[in-house]
Amino acid sequence: MTRAEHDTVTPADKDATGEIAQPPGHVEVWRGNEHSPVEGAPDGVITLKDLEVYYGDFRAVTDVNVQFGSKEITALIGPSGCGKSTVLRCLNRMNDLVPGARVVGTVAYHGVDIYGPDVDVIEVRRRVGMVFQKPNPFPKSIYDNVAYGPRVTGMKVDSMDELVERALRGAALWDEVKDKLKQNAFGLSGGQQQRLCIARAIATSPEVILMDEPCSALDPIATAKIEDLMAELAKTYTIIIVTHNMQQAARVSQRTGFFTAEADEMGHRTGRLVEFDTTEHIFGNPSDERTEAYITGRFG
Amino acid sequence: MTVRQTRRSGPSASGDHFVLWQGPSVDLTQQRRRMGERVIKAFLVGAALLSVVVTVGIVVSLFAPLTEFFSHVGIGEFLFGTEWTVGFGNKASWDDKSWGVLPLVTATFVMTAIALLVAVPLGLGAAAFLSEYASPRARKILKPILEILAGIPTVAFGFIALTVVTPLLGNIFQFNGIFNMLAPGIVMGFMIVPTVASLSEDAMSAVPLALRQGSYALGANRMKTTVRVVFPAALSGIVAAIVLGISRAVGETMIVTIGAGLQPKMTLDPTQGAQAMTGFIAQIASGDAPEGSPVYYSLFAVGSLLFLLTLLINMISIRLVRKYRQAY
Ligand SMILES: Nc1ncnc2c1ncn2[C@@H]1O[C@H](COP(=O)(O)OP(=O)(O)OP(=O)(O)O)[C@@H](O)[C@H]1O
Ligand SMILES: [Mg+2]
């Protein structure tokens, strides 16, 4: 469905036209218009419309229109400082924690603007989990790390033991830790810690998992394990990953977005989404010459 | 490995970088005399030695008179006796007094416990607020104010206990007389709030931001993040802060002397006045304790016990701090 005047159509209009009434805060999944076309996957679990992020007066990214597809891996690539992490942090409102950060535009999760007035950020983060660059397990036992999310969000679970086992199996860590669940998570290796963080994230049964350079602190073998794991997880979850590793993006993702930051005439550098397409297309036959320059290593 | 003497200097073409230097000879022995460094080193060694010597000296002069004391008083009688009448009777006589130190120890214990009941919740609450909730500006203003509290002379606190807190509490509790352990205990609690709060705040602020982010990303709110992630991660520092608070309370003298009086009394009832260990030492040391008299020796006995108690607390603290220390 394509609509030309997204902004002028309100839920009340929809009722008048006989469409099913939507819950408050609902925005239609944005398919773009001629001024700001939306690129991306057709089924749009998360849709960004005219996204713009400020840190104080500094505009870090602008004009991001994109749609992330369900149960696939989307990679965000681009040179340092172009706003990949900034965009990623908008998707589960982690930017709320940055003093002075301000988000303009729409971040719609299944059509609901997560920055809307009635939205509980805890509900958002339960559905959109996150894995960070450096493994950050809590100073608790392996078991308590995994059980943390379900406990703090008050999830009703029949058996926490089962849930912990399922999450650890899901993160391909169960066999390595099943005999030491009560031990402190700091005793694990870096790669194991990162898989524990993934287990922790999937324990709350999210739909989307955001990963910001999840392998950059790991050695090649641990990285390979995480990449295998991501491919496995993509059967169940929608994954959006920021990476500096071109080969990684090419290996694991189905779609890739390329960001870059170019200085304007005032000298302000603002990040923009240059191109978003299937990974095959981006790495095989990019439409934009800046994308090509970046992936062939001539720039960035 | 064999060294091939035939090679010429410079990187070899084979990629093997072991090269025998064949140019002018090199002298790598010390070229200049570094006097300044030696002087500074000598000074530092001296400073370290002096503090060790002074500490040992204090301990020895504290313990030395104990042999004389315990030749007149049994160790069991001293440690487990429930009556302390050392300030009374014939100054020169060992025999007309009761030498049980427990009343002084219980008074110290009761007042320290009351102080902790006040200081731990308030101190940790203040620390959590400053570290997790306050804006950077609020923290910049509030933390110095808190630390001013630590600079108030303890005589002033003692005076407040006696003239303000005791009359106020008198509206609720039945005190007999002006002395009680409740008021000085509470006031002492306020006195150590800055110690507990400031050190705990440092420990909590040192918890990596990444842990908080991990917690928020899992849907925890600020309170849960503080209680379930920041507190456990900072536990080592928090324990150290509380123990330092205990040490200060156990060693505190003016507040307990002014607020709880000079009457040794074996009781756990905080509405009663009772003399603490430090209170006894202050009373005798500032009054009449002729050298060589029984009272004079009792000062060293109580002082040594106080020293050992504090040492024990510190040792337990070091173990706890090690146990809960996290390496990030
Ligand atoms: N907390 C912050 N406060 C102020 N400015 C910020 C903050 N975080 C990011 N920025 C700025 O926003 C811009 C985008 O940063 P961001 O971290 O999103 O880039 P990135 O693409 O993730 O870079 P990298 O690849 O190095 O991680 C940069 O110019 C950065 O300096
Ligand atoms: Mg980044």
Coordinates of C-alpha atoms in Angstrom, one line a residue, chain A residues 26-241:
Chain A
H26 CA -0.4 3.8 15.6
V27 CA 1.2 5.1 12.4
E28 CA 0.8 3.2 9.2
V29 CA 3.9 1.4 8.0
W30 CA 5.6 4.1 5.9
R31 CA 6.2 3.2 2.3
G32 CA 7.6 6.6 1.2
N33 CA 6.6 9.2 -1.2
E34 CA 8.4 11.0 -4.0
H35 CA 10.1 13.4 -1.6
S36 CA 11.4 10.9 0.8
P37 CA 11.4 7.5 -0.6
V38 CA 11.7 4.6 1.8
E39 CA 14.2 2.0 1.0
G40 CA 14.4 -1.4 2.4
A41 CA 12.8 -4.7 3.1
P42 CA 9.1 -5.0 2.0
D43 CA 7.8 -6.3 5.4
G44 CA 9.3 -3.4 7.5
V45 CA 9.4 -4.6 11.2
I46 CA 10.9 -1.3 12.0
T47 CA 10.4 1.7 9.7
L48 CA 12.4 5.0 10.0
K49 CA 10.9 8.1 8.5
D50 CA 12.8 11.3 8.1
L51 CA 14.9 10.4 11.1
E52 CA 17.2 13.1 12.4
V53 CA 19.2 12.9 15.6
Y54 CA 20.8 15.7 17.5
Y55 CA 23.3 15.7 20.3
G56 CA 22.6 19.2 21.8
D57 CA 23.0 21.5 18.8
F58 CA 25.0 19.0 16.8
R59 CA 23.0 17.2 14.1
A60 CA 24.6 13.8 14.0
V61 CA 22.4 12.2 11.3
T62 CA 19.6 13.4 9.1
D63 CA 17.2 12.2 6.4
V64 CA 17.2 8.5 7.2
N65 CA 14.3 6.7 5.6
V66 CA 14.5 2.9 5.7
Q67 CA 12.7 -0.2 6.5
F68 CA 14.2 -3.3 8.2
G69 CA 12.9 -6.6 7.2
S70 CA 11.6 -9.4 9.4
K71 CA 13.8 -12.5 10.2
E72 CA 16.7 -11.3 8.2
I73 CA 20.0 -9.8 9.0
T74 CA 20.5 -6.2 8.0
A75 CA 24.1 -4.8 8.2
L76 CA 24.8 -1.1 8.7
I77 CA 28.2 -0.1 7.4
G78 CA 30.1 3.2 6.9
P79 CA 33.1 5.1 8.0
S80 CA 33.6 6.0 11.7
G81 CA 31.5 8.8 13.0
C82 CA 28.8 8.6 10.3
G83 CA 26.1 7.8 12.8
K84 CA 25.6 4.0 12.6
S85 CA 25.5 3.6 16.3
T86 CA 23.4 6.7 16.7
V87 CA 20.7 5.2 14.4
L88 CA 20.9 1.8 16.0
R89 CA 20.4 3.3 19.4
C90 CA 17.2 5.0 18.2
L91 CA 15.7 1.6 17.5
N92 CA 15.3 0.7 21.2
R93 CA 15.5 4.2 22.6
M94 CA 18.9 3.7 24.1
N95 CA 19.5 7.3 23.0
D96 CA 17.2 8.3 25.9
L97 CA 20.2 7.7 28.2
V98 CA 22.4 10.1 26.4
P99 CA 22.1 13.6 27.9
G100 CA 21.2 16.1 25.2
A101 CA 20.2 13.5 22.6
R102 CA 17.1 14.4 20.6
V103 CA 15.3 12.4 18.0
V104 CA 13.2 14.0 15.3
G105 CA 11.1 12.0 12.8
T106 CA 9.5 8.6 13.3
V107 CA 10.7 5.3 14.4
A108 CA 7.9 2.9 13.9
Y109 CA 7.8 -0.6 15.3
H110 CA 5.1 -2.6 13.5
G111 CA 3.6 0.8 12.8
V112 CA 3.7 2.2 16.3
D113 CA 5.9 5.2 16.8
I114 CA 8.2 4.1 19.7
Y115 CA 8.8 7.8 20.5
G116 CA 5.1 8.3 20.9
P117 CA 3.6 9.8 24.1
D118 CA 1.9 6.6 25.3
V119 CA 4.9 4.3 24.7
D120 CA 6.5 2.6 27.6
V121 CA 10.2 2.3 26.9
I122 CA 10.5 -0.9 28.9
E123 CA 8.0 -2.5 26.5
V124 CA 10.1 -1.3 23.6
R125 CA 13.3 -2.7 25.0
R126 CA 11.7 -6.0 25.8
R127 CA 10.9 -6.5 22.1
V128 CA 14.0 -4.9 20.7
G129 CA 17.0 -6.3 22.5
M130 CA 20.6 -5.1 22.2
V131 CA 24.1 -6.6 22.2
F132 CA 27.0 -4.2 22.7
Q133 CA 30.5 -3.9 21.3
K134 CA 32.3 -5.0 24.4
P135 CA 30.8 -8.0 26.2
N136 CA 29.2 -6.5 29.3
P137 CA 28.0 -9.4 31.6
F138 CA 26.7 -8.4 35.0
P139 CA 28.9 -9.3 38.0
K140 CA 26.5 -12.2 38.7
S141 CA 26.3 -15.9 38.0
I142 CA 25.8 -17.1 34.5
Y143 CA 22.3 -18.2 35.4
D144 CA 21.4 -14.8 37.0
N145 CA 22.7 -13.0 34.0
V146 CA 20.3 -14.8 31.7
A147 CA 17.4 -14.6 34.2
Y148 CA 18.0 -10.9 34.7
G149 CA 15.8 -9.6 31.8
P150 CA 12.8 -11.8 32.6
R151 CA 13.1 -10.9 36.3
V152 CA 13.3 -7.2 35.9
T153 CA 10.5 -7.0 33.3
G154 CA 8.3 -9.2 35.5
M155 CA 7.8 -11.8 32.7
K156 CA 5.6 -14.6 33.7
V157 CA 7.6 -17.8 33.3
D158 CA 6.7 -21.4 34.3
S159 CA 10.2 -22.5 34.8
M160 CA 13.1 -20.1 35.0
D161 CA 15.5 -23.1 34.7
E162 CA 14.0 -24.0 31.4
L163 CA 14.0 -20.5 30.1
V164 CA 17.7 -20.1 31.0
E165 CA 18.6 -23.4 29.3
R166 CA 16.6 -22.4 26.2
A167 CA 18.3 -19.0 26.0
L168 CA 21.8 -20.5 26.5
R169 CA 21.1 -23.2 23.9
G170 CA 19.9 -20.5 21.6
A171 CA 23.1 -18.7 22.0
A172 CA 25.2 -21.9 21.4
L173 CA 26.6 -21.6 24.9
W174 CA 24.8 -24.3 26.8
D175 CA 27.2 -27.2 26.4
E176 CA 30.1 -25.0 27.5
V177 CA 28.5 -23.7 30.7
K178 CA 25.9 -26.2 31.8
D179 CA 28.0 -27.5 34.6
K180 CA 28.9 -24.0 36.0
L181 CA 25.7 -22.0 35.8
K182 CA 26.3 -20.7 39.4
Q183 CA 29.7 -19.4 38.6
N184 CA 30.5 -15.8 38.0
A185 CA 30.1 -14.7 34.4
F186 CA 33.5 -12.9 34.5
G187 CA 35.1 -16.3 34.5
L188 CA 34.1 -16.9 30.9
S189 CA 36.3 -16.0 27.9
G190 CA 35.5 -12.9 25.8
G191 CA 33.7 -14.8 23.1
Q192 CA 31.7 -16.8 25.7
Q193 CA 30.8 -13.6 27.5
Q194 CA 29.5 -12.1 24.2
R195 CA 27.4 -15.2 23.6
L196 CA 26.2 -14.9 27.2
C197 CA 25.1 -11.4 26.4
I198 CA 23.3 -12.7 23.3
A199 CA 21.6 -15.4 25.5
R200 CA 20.7 -12.6 28.0
A201 CA 19.1 -10.6 25.1
I202 CA 17.1 -13.5 23.7
A203 CA 15.9 -14.6 27.2
T204 CA 13.2 -11.9 27.1
S205 CA 11.9 -13.3 23.8
P206 CA 12.5 -10.1 21.7
E207 CA 11.6 -9.9 18.1
V208 CA 14.5 -7.7 17.1
I209 CA 18.1 -7.9 18.2
L210 CA 20.4 -4.9 17.7
M211 CA 24.1 -5.6 17.6
D212 CA 26.7 -2.8 17.6
E213 CA 30.0 -4.2 16.4
P214 CA 29.5 -7.4 18.4
C215 CA 32.7 -9.0 17.3
S216 CA 35.1 -6.1 17.3
A217 CA 36.5 -7.2 20.7
L218 CA 36.8 -10.8 19.8
D219 CA 39.4 -13.0 18.1
P220 CA 38.7 -14.6 14.7
I221 CA 37.5 -18.0 16.1
A222 CA 35.1 -16.4 18.5
T223 CA 34.0 -14.1 15.7
A224 CA 33.3 -17.1 13.5
K225 CA 31.2 -18.7 16.2
I226 CA 29.1 -15.5 16.7
E227 CA 28.6 -15.2 12.9
D228 CA 27.3 -18.8 12.7
L229 CA 25.1 -18.0 15.7
M230 CA 23.7 -15.0 14.0
A231 CA 22.8 -17.0 10.9
E232 CA 21.0 -19.5 13.2
L233 CA 19.2 -16.7 15.1
A234 CA 18.0 -15.0 12.0
K235 CA 15.6 -17.9 11.5
T236 CA 13.7 -16.6 14.6
Y237 CA 14.8 -13.0 15.1
T238 CA 15.2 -9.9 13.1
I239 CA 18.8 -8.8 13.4
I240 CA 20.3 -5.4 12.7
I241 CA 24.1 -5.3 13.0

